[in-house]
Coordinates of C-alpha atoms in Angstrom, one line a residue:
X609 CA 1.2 -8.1 -55.7
X610 CA -2.0 -6.7 -54.2
X611 CA -0.3 -5.7 -50.9
X612 CA 3.4 -5.4 -51.8
X613 CA 4.7 -2.0 -50.8
X614 CA 1.9 -1.4 -48.3
X615 CA 2.2 -1.3 -44.5
X616 CA 0.8 -4.4 -42.9
X617 CA -2.3 -2.8 -41.5
X618 CA -3.1 -1.2 -44.9
X619 CA -2.6 -4.4 -46.9
X620 CA -6.1 -4.2 -48.2
X621 CA -5.7 -0.6 -49.6
X622 CA -6.1 -1.7 -53.2
X623 CA -9.5 -3.1 -52.3
X624 CA -10.4 0.3 -50.9
X625 CA -9.2 1.9 -54.1
X626 CA -11.5 -0.4 -56.2
X627 CA -14.4 0.5 -53.9
X628 CA -13.9 4.2 -54.4
X629 CA -13.6 3.7 -58.2
X630 CA -16.9 1.9 -58.1
X631 CA -18.5 4.7 -56.1
X632 CA -17.3 7.2 -58.6
X633 CA -19.4 5.5 -61.3
X634 CA -22.7 5.8 -59.3
X635 CA -23.3 9.6 -59.8
X636 CA -23.1 9.1 -63.6
X637 CA -25.7 6.3 -63.3
X638 CA -28.2 7.8 -60.8
X639 CA -27.7 11.5 -61.6
X640 CA -27.6 11.2 -65.4
X641 CA -30.1 14.1 -65.8
X642 CA -28.2 16.5 -63.5
X643 CA -24.7 17.7 -64.6
X644 CA -24.5 19.8 -61.4
X645 CA -25.4 16.9 -59.2
X646 CA -22.9 14.6 -61.0
X647 CA -20.1 17.2 -60.5
X648 CA -20.8 17.9 -56.8
X649 CA -21.1 14.2 -56.0
X650 CA -17.9 13.3 -57.9
X651 CA -16.0 16.2 -56.1
X652 CA -17.3 14.9 -52.8
X653 CA -16.1 11.3 -53.4
X654 CA -12.7 12.4 -54.6
X655 CA -12.3 14.7 -51.6
X656 CA -13.2 11.9 -49.2
X657 CA -10.8 9.6 -51.0
X658 CA -8.0 12.2 -50.9
X659 CA -8.6 12.7 -47.1
X660 CA -8.5 9.0 -46.6
X661 CA -5.2 8.7 -48.5
X662 CA -3.7 11.4 -46.3
X663 CA -5.0 9.8 -43.1
X664 CA -4.0 6.3 -43.9
X665 CA -0.6 7.0 -45.6
X666 CA -0.7 3.3 -46.5
X667 CA 2.7 2.8 -48.2
X668 CA 5.8 1.7 -46.5
X669 CA 7.7 4.3 -48.4
X670 CA 7.1 8.0 -47.4
X671 CA 7.7 9.1 -51.0
X672 CA 5.0 6.8 -52.2
X673 CA 2.6 8.2 -49.6
X674 CA 3.4 11.8 -50.8
X675 CA 3.0 10.9 -54.5
X676 CA -0.3 9.1 -53.8
X677 CA -1.8 12.0 -51.9
X678 CA -0.4 14.4 -54.6
X679 CA -2.3 12.5 -57.2
X680 CA -5.5 12.5 -55.2
X681 CA -5.3 16.2 -54.5
X682 CA -4.7 16.9 -58.2
X683 CA -7.8 14.9 -59.1
X684 CA -9.9 16.9 -56.7
X685 CA -8.7 20.2 -57.9
X686 CA -8.9 19.2 -61.6
X687 CA -12.6 18.1 -61.2
X688 CA -13.4 21.1 -59.1
X689 CA -12.0 23.6 -61.7
X690 CA -13.6 21.7 -64.5
X691 CA -17.0 21.8 -62.7
X692 CA -16.8 25.5 -61.9
X693 CA -15.7 26.3 -65.4
X694 CA -18.3 24.1 -67.1
X695 CA -21.3 25.4 -69.0
X696 CA -23.6 24.0 -66.3
X697 CA -22.2 26.7 -63.9
X698 CA -21.1 29.5 -66.3
X699 CA -22.7 30.2 -69.7
X700 CA -20.7 29.3 -72.8
X701 CA -20.3 33.0 -73.6
X702 CA -18.5 33.7 -70.4
X703 CA -14.7 34.0 -70.3
X704 CA -14.5 32.2 -66.9
X705 CA -14.4 28.6 -68.4
X706 CA -11.2 29.5 -70.3
X707 CA -9.6 30.7 -67.1
X708 CA -10.4 27.5 -65.3
X709 CA -9.2 25.5 -68.2
X710 CA -5.8 27.2 -67.9
X711 CA -5.8 26.6 -64.2
X712 CA -6.4 22.9 -64.8
X713 CA -3.3 22.7 -67.0
X714 CA -1.2 24.6 -64.3
X715 CA -2.4 22.2 -61.6
X716 CA -1.5 19.1 -63.6
X717 CA 1.8 20.6 -64.6
X718 CA 2.7 21.2 -61.0
X719 CA 1.7 17.7 -60.1
X720 CA 3.8 16.3 -63.0
X721 CA 6.8 18.3 -61.7
X722 CA 6.2 17.0 -58.2
X723 CA 5.9 13.4 -59.3
X724 CA 9.1 13.7 -61.3
X725 CA 10.9 15.3 -58.3
X726 CA 9.7 12.5 -55.9
X727 CA 10.8 9.9 -58.4
X728 CA 14.3 11.4 -58.8
X729 CA 15.0 11.7 -55.1
X730 CA 14.4 7.9 -54.8
X731 CA 17.3 7.2 -57.1
X732 CA 20.5 6.0 -55.3
X733 CA 22.7 8.5 -57.2
X734 CA 20.4 11.4 -56.4
X735 CA 20.1 10.4 -52.8
X736 CA 23.9 10.2 -52.4
X737 CA 24.2 13.7 -53.9
X738 CA 21.4 15.1 -51.7
X739 CA 23.0 13.5 -48.6
X740 CA 26.4 15.1 -49.4
X741 CA 24.9 18.5 -50.0
X742 CA 22.6 18.5 -47.0
X743 CA 24.6 16.4 -44.6
X744 CA 21.4 14.5 -43.7
X745 CA 22.1 10.9 -42.8
X746 CA 19.7 8.1 -43.8
X747 CA 18.5 5.4 -41.4
X748 CA 16.8 2.1 -42.1
X749 CA 14.4 -0.4 -40.6
X750 CA 15.4 -3.8 -41.8
X751 CA 12.1 -5.3 -40.5
X752 CA 9.9 -3.0 -42.5
X753 CA 12.4 -2.6 -45.3
X754 CA 12.2 1.2 -45.2
X755 CA 14.5 4.2 -45.0
X756 CA 14.0 7.6 -43.5
X757 CA 15.0 10.1 -40.9
X758 CA 16.6 8.9 -37.8
X759 CA 14.0 10.7 -35.7
X760 CA 11.4 8.5 -37.2
X761 CA 13.3 5.2 -37.6
X762 CA 15.2 4.9 -34.3
X763 CA 12.2 4.7 -32.0
X764 CA 10.6 1.9 -34.0
X765 CA 13.6 -0.4 -34.2
X766 CA 12.8 -4.0 -33.0
X767 CA 16.1 -4.8 -31.4
X768 CA 15.9 -8.6 -31.7
X769 CA 14.9 -8.5 -35.3
X770 CA 17.4 -5.8 -36.2
X771 CA 20.3 -7.8 -34.6
X772 CA 19.1 -10.9 -36.4
X773 CA 19.1 -9.1 -39.7
X774 CA 22.4 -7.3 -39.2
X775 CA 24.5 -10.0 -37.5
X776 CA 23.0 -13.5 -37.7
X777 CA 21.6 -13.5 -41.2
X778 CA 24.6 -11.9 -42.9
X779 CA 27.0 -14.4 -41.3
X780 CA 25.1 -17.4 -42.6
X781 CA 24.5 -15.8 -46.0
X782 CA 28.2 -15.2 -46.4
X783 CA 29.3 -18.6 -45.0
X784 CA 26.9 -20.6 -47.1
X785 CA 28.0 -18.8 -50.3
X786 CA 31.7 -18.4 -49.7
X787 CA 32.5 -21.6 -47.7
X788 CA 29.8 -24.1 -48.7
X789 CA 29.3 -23.1 -52.3
X790 CA 26.7 -21.6 -54.6
X791 CA 24.4 -24.7 -54.6
X792 CA 24.0 -24.4 -50.8
X793 CA 23.4 -20.7 -51.0
X794 CA 20.7 -21.2 -53.7
X795 CA 19.1 -23.9 -51.6
X796 CA 18.8 -21.5 -48.7
X797 CA 17.2 -18.9 -51.0
X798 CA 14.7 -21.6 -52.0
X799 CA 13.8 -22.3 -48.4
X800 CA 13.5 -18.6 -47.7
X801 CA 11.1 -18.2 -50.7
X802 CA 9.0 -21.1 -49.6
X803 CA 8.8 -19.6 -46.1
X804 CA 7.7 -16.3 -47.5
X805 CA 5.0 -18.0 -49.6
X806 CA 3.6 -20.2 -46.8
X807 CA 4.4 -18.3 -43.6
X808 CA 6.5 -19.3 -40.6
X809 CA 3.6 -21.0 -38.9
X810 CA 3.4 -23.5 -41.7
X811 CA 7.2 -24.3 -41.4
X812 CA 6.7 -24.9 -37.6
X813 CA 3.7 -27.1 -38.4
X814 CA 5.7 -29.1 -41.0
X815 CA 8.2 -30.3 -38.3
X816 CA 5.8 -30.5 -35.4
X817 CA 3.6 -32.9 -37.4
X818 CA 6.5 -35.3 -37.7
X819 CA 6.2 -35.9 -34.0
X820 CA 2.7 -37.4 -34.6
X821 CA 2.8 -41.2 -35.0
X822 CA 2.3 -42.3 -38.6
X823 CA 2.7 -38.9 -40.3
X824 CA 6.2 -39.5 -41.5
X825 CA 5.2 -42.8 -43.0
X826 CA 2.1 -41.2 -44.6
X827 CA 4.3 -38.6 -46.3
X828 CA 6.5 -41.3 -47.7
X829 CA 3.5 -43.4 -48.8
X830 CA 1.9 -40.5 -50.7
X831 CA 5.1 -39.7 -52.6
X832 CA 5.8 -43.4 -53.4
X833 CA 2.4 -44.6 -54.2
X834 CA 0.0 -41.8 -54.9
X835 CA 1.6 -38.6 -56.4
X836 CA 0.5 -38.0 -59.9
X837 CA -2.8 -38.6 -61.7
X838 CA -5.9 -40.6 -60.5
X839 CA -5.9 -39.2 -57.0
X840 CA -9.1 -38.8 -55.1
X841 CA -10.1 -36.0 -52.7
X842 CA -13.6 -34.8 -51.9
X843 CA -12.5 -32.1 -49.5
X844 CA -13.3 -28.4 -49.7
X845 CA -11.4 -26.5 -52.5
X846 CA -10.0 -23.0 -52.3
X847 CA -13.2 -21.3 -53.4
X848 CA -15.3 -23.2 -50.9
X849 CA -17.5 -25.0 -53.4
X850 CA -16.5 -28.4 -54.9
X851 CA -17.6 -28.3 -58.5
X852 CA -15.8 -31.5 -59.5
X853 CA -18.2 -34.4 -59.9
X854 CA -15.6 -37.2 -60.1
X855 CA -13.4 -35.8 -57.3
X856 CA -10.4 -37.3 -59.1
X857 CA -7.5 -35.2 -60.4
X858 CA -3.7 -34.6 -60.5
X859 CA -1.9 -34.3 -57.2
X860 CA 1.7 -33.1 -56.6
X861 CA 3.6 -32.8 -53.4
X862 CA 5.3 -29.7 -52.1
X863 CA 7.8 -31.3 -49.6
X864 CA 8.5 -28.1 -47.6
X865 CA 6.4 -27.2 -45.9
X866 CA 4.7 -30.5 -46.7
X867 CA 1.4 -30.3 -48.4
X868 CA -0.4 -31.7 -51.4
X869 CA -1.7 -29.6 -54.2
X870 CA -4.8 -31.1 -55.9
X871 CA -6.0 -30.0 -59.4
X872 CA -9.2 -31.6 -60.5
X873 CA -9.9 -33.3 -63.8
X874 CA -13.3 -32.0 -64.5
X875 CA -13.4 -28.4 -63.1
X876 CA -11.3 -25.4 -62.3
X877 CA -11.2 -26.3 -58.7
X878 CA -7.9 -26.7 -56.8
X879 CA -7.0 -27.2 -53.2
X880 CA -4.1 -27.5 -50.8
X881 CA -4.2 -30.5 -48.5
X882 CA -2.3 -29.5 -45.4
X883 CA -1.6 -31.2 -42.1
X884 CA -5.1 -30.7 -40.7
X885 CA -6.7 -32.7 -43.5
X886 CA -3.7 -34.9 -44.5
X887 CA -4.7 -38.0 -42.4
X888 CA -8.2 -38.0 -43.9
X889 CA -6.7 -37.5 -47.4
X890 CA -4.6 -40.6 -47.0
X891 CA -7.4 -42.6 -45.6
X892 CA -9.8 -41.7 -48.4
X893 CA -7.2 -42.8 -51.0
X894 CA -6.7 -46.1 -49.2
X895 CA -10.4 -46.7 -48.9
X896 CA -11.3 -50.0 -50.8
X897 CA -14.1 -48.3 -52.8
X898 CA -11.8 -45.4 -54.0
X899 CA -9.0 -47.9 -54.7
X900 CA -11.4 -49.9 -57.0
X901 CA -12.5 -46.7 -58.8
X902 CA -8.9 -45.7 -59.3
X903 CA -8.1 -49.2 -60.6
X904 CA -10.8 -48.9 -63.3
X905 CA -9.2 -45.7 -64.4
X906 CA -5.8 -47.4 -64.5
X907 CA -7.3 -50.3 -66.6
X908 CA -8.6 -47.7 -69.1
X909 CA -5.2 -46.0 -69.2
X910 CA -3.6 -49.3 -69.9
X911 CA -5.8 -49.6 -73.0
X912 CA -4.7 -46.2 -74.3
X913 CA -3.8 -46.5 -78.0
X914 CA -5.1 -50.1 -78.2
X915 CA -7.6 -51.6 -80.5
X916 CA -10.6 -52.7 -78.4
X917 CA -13.8 -54.5 -79.1
X918 CA -17.1 -52.9 -77.8
X919 CA -20.3 -53.3 -79.7
X920 CA -22.0 -50.0 -80.3
X921 CA -25.1 -49.0 -82.2
X922 CA -26.4 -45.5 -82.9
X923 CA -28.8 -43.8 -85.2
X924 CA -27.2 -41.5 -87.8
X925 CA -28.5 -39.4 -90.7
X926 CA -27.0 -40.2 -94.1
X927 CA -27.9 -38.9 -97.6
X928 CA -28.5 -41.6 -100.2
X929 CA -29.5 -41.5 -104.0
X930 CA -33.3 -41.8 -104.3
X931 CA -34.2 -41.8 -108.0
X932 CA -34.8 -38.7 -110.1
X933 CA -37.0 -35.7 -109.6
X934 CA -38.3 -33.0 -112.0
X935 CA -37.6 -29.3 -111.5
X936 CA -38.0 -26.0 -113.5
X937 CA -34.8 -24.3 -114.4
X938 CA -34.1 -20.6 -114.6
X939 CA -35.5 -20.4 -118.2
X940 CA -38.8 -22.1 -117.3
X941 CA -37.9 -25.5 -118.8
X942 CA -38.7 -28.7 -117.1
X943 CA -35.6 -30.7 -116.2
X944 CA -34.8 -33.9 -114.3
X945 CA -32.0 -34.5 -111.8
X946 CA -30.7 -37.1 -109.3
X947 CA -32.5 -36.9 -106.0
X948 CA -30.8 -37.4 -102.7
X949 CA -32.7 -38.0 -99.4
X950 CA -31.5 -37.8 -95.8
X951 CA -32.3 -41.1 -94.1
X952 CA -32.1 -42.2 -90.5
X953 CA -29.8 -45.3 -90.4
X954 CA -29.0 -47.6 -87.5
X955 CA -25.2 -47.9 -87.6
X956 CA -23.2 -50.8 -86.0
X957 CA -19.7 -50.5 -84.8
X958 CA -17.4 -53.2 -83.4
X959 CA -13.8 -52.4 -83.0
X960 CA -12.1 -49.0 -82.4
X961 CA -9.0 -47.3 -80.9
X962 CA -9.3 -46.4 -77.2
X963 CA -7.7 -43.1 -76.2
X964 CA -7.3 -41.5 -72.8
X965 CA -6.3 -37.8 -72.9
X966 CA -5.8 -35.0 -70.4
X967 CA -6.9 -31.4 -70.2
X968 CA -3.7 -30.6 -72.0
X969 CA -4.0 -33.2 -74.8
X970 CA -2.2 -36.5 -74.6
X971 CA 0.1 -35.6 -71.6
X972 CA 0.6 -38.4 -69.1
X973 CA 1.0 -36.3 -66.0
X974 CA -1.6 -33.5 -66.5
X975 CA -5.0 -33.3 -64.8
X976 CA -7.9 -34.5 -66.9
X977 CA -9.3 -37.9 -67.8
X978 CA -11.0 -37.9 -71.2
X979 CA -11.6 -41.4 -72.5
X980 CA -13.0 -42.2 -75.9
X981 CA -13.2 -44.9 -78.6
X982 CA -12.7 -44.0 -82.2
X983 CA -14.4 -46.4 -84.7
X984 CA -13.9 -46.6 -88.4
X985 CA -15.7 -49.9 -89.1
X986 CA -19.3 -48.6 -89.0
X987 CA -21.9 -50.2 -91.3
X988 CA -25.6 -50.0 -91.8
X989 CA -28.3 -50.2 -94.4
X990 CA -30.2 -47.1 -95.6
X991 CA -33.5 -47.6 -97.5
X992 CA -34.3 -44.8 -99.9
X993 CA -37.9 -43.8 -99.2
X994 CA -38.9 -43.1 -102.8
X995 CA -37.3 -46.0 -104.6
X996 CA -37.1 -48.6 -101.8
X997 CA -33.5 -49.2 -102.9
X998 CA -31.1 -50.5 -100.1
X999 CA -27.7 -48.7 -99.7
X1000 CA -24.8 -50.0 -97.7
X1001 CA -23.5 -47.3 -95.5
X1002 CA -19.9 -47.2 -94.0
X1003 CA -19.0 -44.6 -91.5
X1004 CA -16.8 -43.7 -88.5
X1005 CA -17.6 -42.2 -85.1
X1006 CA -16.1 -41.5 -81.7
X1007 CA -17.9 -42.2 -78.5
X1008 CA -17.2 -40.8 -75.0
X1009 CA -17.7 -41.6 -71.4
X1010 CA -21.5 -42.1 -71.4
X1011 CA -21.5 -44.6 -74.3
X1012 CA -18.5 -46.4 -72.8
X1013 CA -20.3 -46.8 -69.4
X1014 CA -18.1 -44.4 -67.5
X1015 CA -20.1 -42.4 -65.0
X1016 CA -18.9 -39.6 -62.7
X1017 CA -18.0 -42.1 -59.9
X1018 CA -16.1 -44.6 -62.1
X1019 CA -18.3 -47.3 -60.7
X1020 CA -18.5 -50.8 -62.0
X1021 CA -21.3 -50.3 -64.5
X1022 CA -22.5 -53.2 -66.8
X1023 CA -21.4 -51.3 -69.9
X1024 CA -17.9 -50.6 -68.5
X1025 CA -17.6 -54.2 -67.4
X1026 CA -18.5 -55.3 -70.9
X1027 CA -15.6 -53.2 -72.2
X1028 CA -13.0 -54.3 -69.7
X1029 CA -14.0 -58.0 -69.4
X1030 CA -14.2 -58.6 -73.2
X1031 CA -12.1 -61.6 -74.0
X1032 CA -10.1 -59.6 -76.5
X1033 CA -9.7 -56.5 -74.3
X1034 CA -8.9 -58.1 -71.0
X1035 CA -5.4 -59.5 -71.9
X1036 CA -4.5 -56.1 -73.3
X1037 CA -5.1 -54.1 -70.1
X1038 CA -3.7 -56.9 -68.0
X1039 CA -0.5 -56.5 -69.9
X1040 CA -0.6 -52.7 -69.9
X1041 CA -1.3 -52.1 -66.2
X1042 CA 2.2 -53.2 -65.1
X1043 CA 3.7 -51.0 -67.8
X1044 CA 1.6 -48.0 -66.6
X1045 CA 2.4 -48.7 -63.0
X1046 CA 6.1 -48.9 -63.8
X1047 CA 5.9 -45.6 -65.5
X1048 CA 4.2 -44.1 -62.4
X1049 CA 6.9 -45.5 -60.2
X1050 CA 9.6 -44.0 -62.4
X1051 CA 7.9 -40.6 -62.4
X1052 CA 7.6 -40.7 -58.6
X1053 CA 11.1 -42.0 -58.1
X1054 CA 12.5 -39.2 -60.2
X1055 CA 10.6 -36.6 -58.1
X1056 CA 11.8 -38.2 -54.8
X1057 CA 15.4 -38.3 -56.1
X1058 CA 15.3 -34.6 -56.9
X1059 CA 13.9 -33.9 -53.4
X1060 CA 16.5 -36.1 -51.8
X1061 CA 19.3 -34.4 -53.6
X1062 CA 18.1 -31.0 -52.4
X1063 CA 18.1 -32.3 -48.8
X1064 CA 21.7 -33.6 -49.3
X1065 CA 22.7 -30.0 -50.3
X1066 CA 21.0 -28.4 -47.3
X1067 CA 18.5 -29.9 -44.9
X1068 CA 15.1 -28.2 -45.1
X1069 CA 15.3 -27.8 -41.3
X1070 CA 18.2 -25.4 -41.6
X1071 CA 16.0 -22.3 -42.0
X1072 CA 13.9 -22.9 -38.9
X1073 CA 16.6 -24.5 -36.7
X1074 CA 19.5 -22.3 -37.6
X1075 CA 18.8 -19.4 -39.9
X1076 CA 15.7 -18.2 -38.1
X1077 CA 16.9 -19.3 -34.6
X1078 CA 18.8 -16.1 -33.7
X1079 CA 21.4 -16.5 -31.0
X1080 CA 21.0 -20.3 -30.9
X1081 CA 23.3 -21.8 -28.2
X1082 CA 26.5 -22.7 -29.9
X1083 CA 26.6 -26.3 -28.6
X1084 CA 23.1 -26.8 -30.0
X1085 CA 24.1 -25.3 -33.3
X1086 CA 27.1 -27.6 -33.6
X1087 CA 25.0 -30.6 -32.7
X1088 CA 22.5 -29.8 -35.4
X1089 CA 25.1 -29.4 -38.1
X1090 CA 26.8 -32.7 -37.2
X1091 CA 23.6 -34.6 -36.8
X1092 CA 21.1 -33.4 -39.4
X1093 CA 23.1 -32.0 -42.3
X1094 CA 24.3 -34.5 -44.9
X1095 CA 26.5 -32.1 -46.9
X1096 CA 30.1 -32.7 -45.8
X1097 CA 30.9 -29.0 -45.8
X1098 CA 27.9 -28.3 -43.6
X1099 CA 28.7 -31.1 -41.2
X1100 CA 32.3 -30.0 -40.7
X1101 CA 31.5 -26.3 -40.6
X1102 CA 31.9 -26.0 -36.8
X1103 CA 35.3 -27.7 -36.8
X1104 CA 36.7 -26.3 -40.0
X1105 CA 35.6 -22.7 -39.4
X1106 CA 35.7 -22.3 -35.7
X1107 CA 37.2 -18.9 -35.9
X1108 CA 34.3 -17.7 -37.9
X1109 CA 31.8 -19.0 -35.3
X1110 CA 34.0 -17.4 -32.6
X1111 CA 33.6 -14.1 -34.3
X1112 CA 29.8 -14.6 -34.7
X1113 CA 29.2 -15.5 -31.1
X1114 CA 31.5 -12.7 -29.8
X1115 CA 29.2 -10.2 -31.5
X1116 CA 26.1 -12.1 -30.3
X1117 CA 27.3 -12.1 -26.7
X1118 CA 27.8 -8.3 -27.0
X1119 CA 24.4 -7.4 -28.3
X1120 CA 22.5 -9.8 -26.0
X1121 CA 24.4 -8.6 -22.9
X1122 CA 22.0 -5.6 -22.4
X1123 CA 19.3 -3.9 -24.5
X1124 CA 21.4 -0.7 -24.6
X1125 CA 24.3 -2.7 -26.1
X1126 CA 21.9 -4.0 -28.8
X1127 CA 20.7 -0.4 -29.6
X1128 CA 24.2 0.9 -29.5
X1129 CA 25.4 -1.7 -32.1
X1130 CA 22.3 -1.2 -34.3
X1131 CA 22.7 2.6 -34.3
X1132 CA 26.3 2.6 -35.5
X1133 CA 25.9 -0.3 -37.8
X1134 CA 23.0 1.5 -39.5
X1135 CA 24.9 4.8 -39.7
X1136 CA 27.8 3.1 -41.5
X1137 CA 25.8 0.8 -43.8
X1138 CA 23.5 3.7 -45.0
X1139 CA 26.0 6.6 -45.0
X1140 CA 29.5 5.2 -45.7
X1141 CA 29.3 6.7 -49.2
X1142 CA 29.1 10.3 -47.8
X1143 CA 32.1 12.5 -48.2
X1144 CA 32.1 13.2 -44.4
X1145 CA 32.5 9.5 -43.7
X1146 CA 35.5 8.9 -46.0
X1147 CA 38.4 7.2 -44.2
X1148 CA 36.5 6.5 -41.0
X1149 CA 36.3 2.7 -41.4
X1150 CA 38.1 2.1 -38.2
X1151 CA 35.6 4.2 -36.3
X1152 CA 32.4 2.9 -37.9
X1153 CA 32.8 -0.4 -39.8
X1154 CA 31.3 -3.1 -37.5
X1155 CA 33.9 -5.6 -38.8
X1156 CA 36.6 -3.7 -37.1
X1157 CA 37.3 -4.3 -33.4
X1158 CA 38.0 -0.5 -33.0
X1159 CA 34.5 0.4 -34.2
X1160 CA 32.3 2.6 -32.0
X1161 CA 29.5 0.0 -32.0
X1162 CA 31.6 -2.0 -29.4
X1163 CA 32.5 1.0 -27.3
X1164 CA 29.5 2.5 -25.4
X1165 CA 30.1 5.8 -23.8
X1166 CA 28.3 8.8 -22.3
X1167 CA 26.8 11.3 -24.6
X1168 CA 29.4 14.0 -23.9
X1169 CA 32.2 11.7 -24.6
X1170 CA 30.6 10.5 -27.8
X1171 CA 30.0 14.1 -29.0
X1172 CA 33.7 14.8 -28.3
X1173 CA 34.8 11.7 -30.3
X1174 CA 32.5 12.6 -33.2
X1175 CA 33.4 16.3 -33.0
X1176 CA 37.1 15.5 -33.5
X1177 CA 36.1 14.0 -36.8
X1178 CA 34.0 17.0 -37.8
X1179 CA 30.7 15.0 -37.5
X1180 CA 28.8 17.1 -34.9
X1181 CA 26.5 19.8 -36.3
X1182 CA 23.3 21.5 -35.3
X1183 CA 21.2 20.2 -38.2
X1184 CA 23.2 17.7 -40.1
X1185 CA 25.3 14.5 -39.7
X1186 CA 25.1 13.6 -36.0
X1187 CA 22.8 16.5 -35.3
X1188 CA 21.3 17.3 -31.9
X1189 CA 18.0 16.0 -33.0
X1190 CA 19.4 12.6 -34.0
X1191 CA 21.4 12.2 -30.8
X1192 CA 18.4 13.3 -28.7
X1193 CA 16.3 10.6 -30.3
X1194 CA 19.1 8.0 -29.9
X1195 CA 19.8 8.7 -26.2
X1196 CA 16.1 9.0 -25.3
X1197 CA 15.7 5.4 -26.6
X1198 CA 18.8 4.5 -24.6
X1199 CA 17.4 5.9 -21.4
X1200 CA 14.1 4.2 -22.0
X1201 CA 15.7 0.8 -22.5
X1202 CA 18.0 1.3 -19.5
X1203 CA 15.1 2.2 -17.3
X1204 CA 13.2 -0.9 -18.4
X1205 CA 16.2 -3.1 -17.9
X1206 CA 16.8 -1.7 -14.4
X1207 CA 13.2 -2.5 -13.5
X1208 CA 13.7 -6.0 -14.7
X1209 CA 11.7 -5.8 -17.9
X1210 CA 14.3 -5.8 -20.7
X1211 CA 17.6 -7.5 -19.8
X1212 CA 19.2 -9.1 -22.8
X1213 CA 17.1 -7.1 -25.2
X1214 CA 19.0 -8.2 -28.2
X1215 CA 18.4 -11.9 -27.6
X1216 CA 15.5 -14.1 -28.5

């Protein structure tokens, strides 16, 4: 959310905004005794910020840039008028402050009207009305996801990406939804979202790593034997400093692109274990010392909810009767009363209930390992200091890791060994460990089943090997579908829907035949998709709809012939529809591409 809506090179713009806000506070702090100094410094900072806003124009949307600069300019003018009209500049008796106060209201009123206007013209219904009234066609850049004037958009089109977005992607989006069904279409959306979150390079790395001996087996081992709680990793977390003392926590697998997410038991640390650290991660969790530590945790989990024997003594303070004492009441009379005295007592505990909780309470699969034993059989003898009388004390208590002998490394301490090797406790955890391990297997099996079912709907390789592989050779595409897809509808797609693929590859051959063919197609496809709702375009589907074989996008021609064709439909005007400016921009790009292709630098510009 920090960079959404910004151009790539200005993705850090919100950080700049925060810096300017911080700088605005400084005059108030350091010039607290000078109203004039504060005012001048604030105006200077706001003016610099306004200039920076205008210079950077950081938003993808032009209207957002205009609104941002309008707000900055209004802030400068408001503060300037407020400063000039303040008592620090003009005396309170002067009429000038009132004049500047009115001017501030006018400035902000104008800005409000401007903001409202800019908001309205971004609404689809308003844009349609404006287009019909002005005859100004809209153009779009599908790579940057922006709309604007043709003179601005056309020169910046990336031909390969535009063809991919306008031909290749729509075909597969349509086929997967209408032919293969909604589950397949939803699965593709999941793969797209994961790609957006992780980046294409991670997707490539996901499949490239499978060529490394052992990686495929490691991935399976981690999912079958490790995923869940009691996982160890002493690598560097996201914040760069490992605060966890145990290095144990909950780990869950993201199968695509493959990585492990580690959430630690005893800190707010978390980390992502990716391919570069994956081998070391597996080796650390197969290390005999780590395995032994994990096994002690498992033994304790197996005793969760069980009555265990562990002798425990501790000093406690208890209040006991201790004879009588005299005191003077509110009326000055001497009285006697029962005296109680707080006494240090050594308490002895023998048997209690062992519990292992998580950071979210008693949840099996959450991070956190909080072991305790709750006793209710405590006993001891308290001796009243004044009377010497002995009192039997009964109490309850709960002990934690330290008293149980559990240290940060889960090492084999004498105290922990006493708990686990007790003749009454040992049979309980020996019986409980298989039950816990079976529960872990069921948990992991369920996760793997869910992942397998997703792969059966649509292979995770589809996005990289088909959807993102624009203009993939047809024989390679058909081989992929037959070999790697498990879904029957996907496997038979090439045979059952050959005509659809014929149509797709006919269009691909056209746009990859020459860079000018790609630009010609993109231009008329964009004209139709963004302006088909205009009154002037009504009834012109055969001329502009790219699904029609009669469409202009498949019939390149010289400019004079094109102007004649468009003129016959009433679409040629000096300043609207297919204006001279639009056609100049379009054919200038055509000439540029043709020159590069002739020089050997751009043949097949729509391919890739």
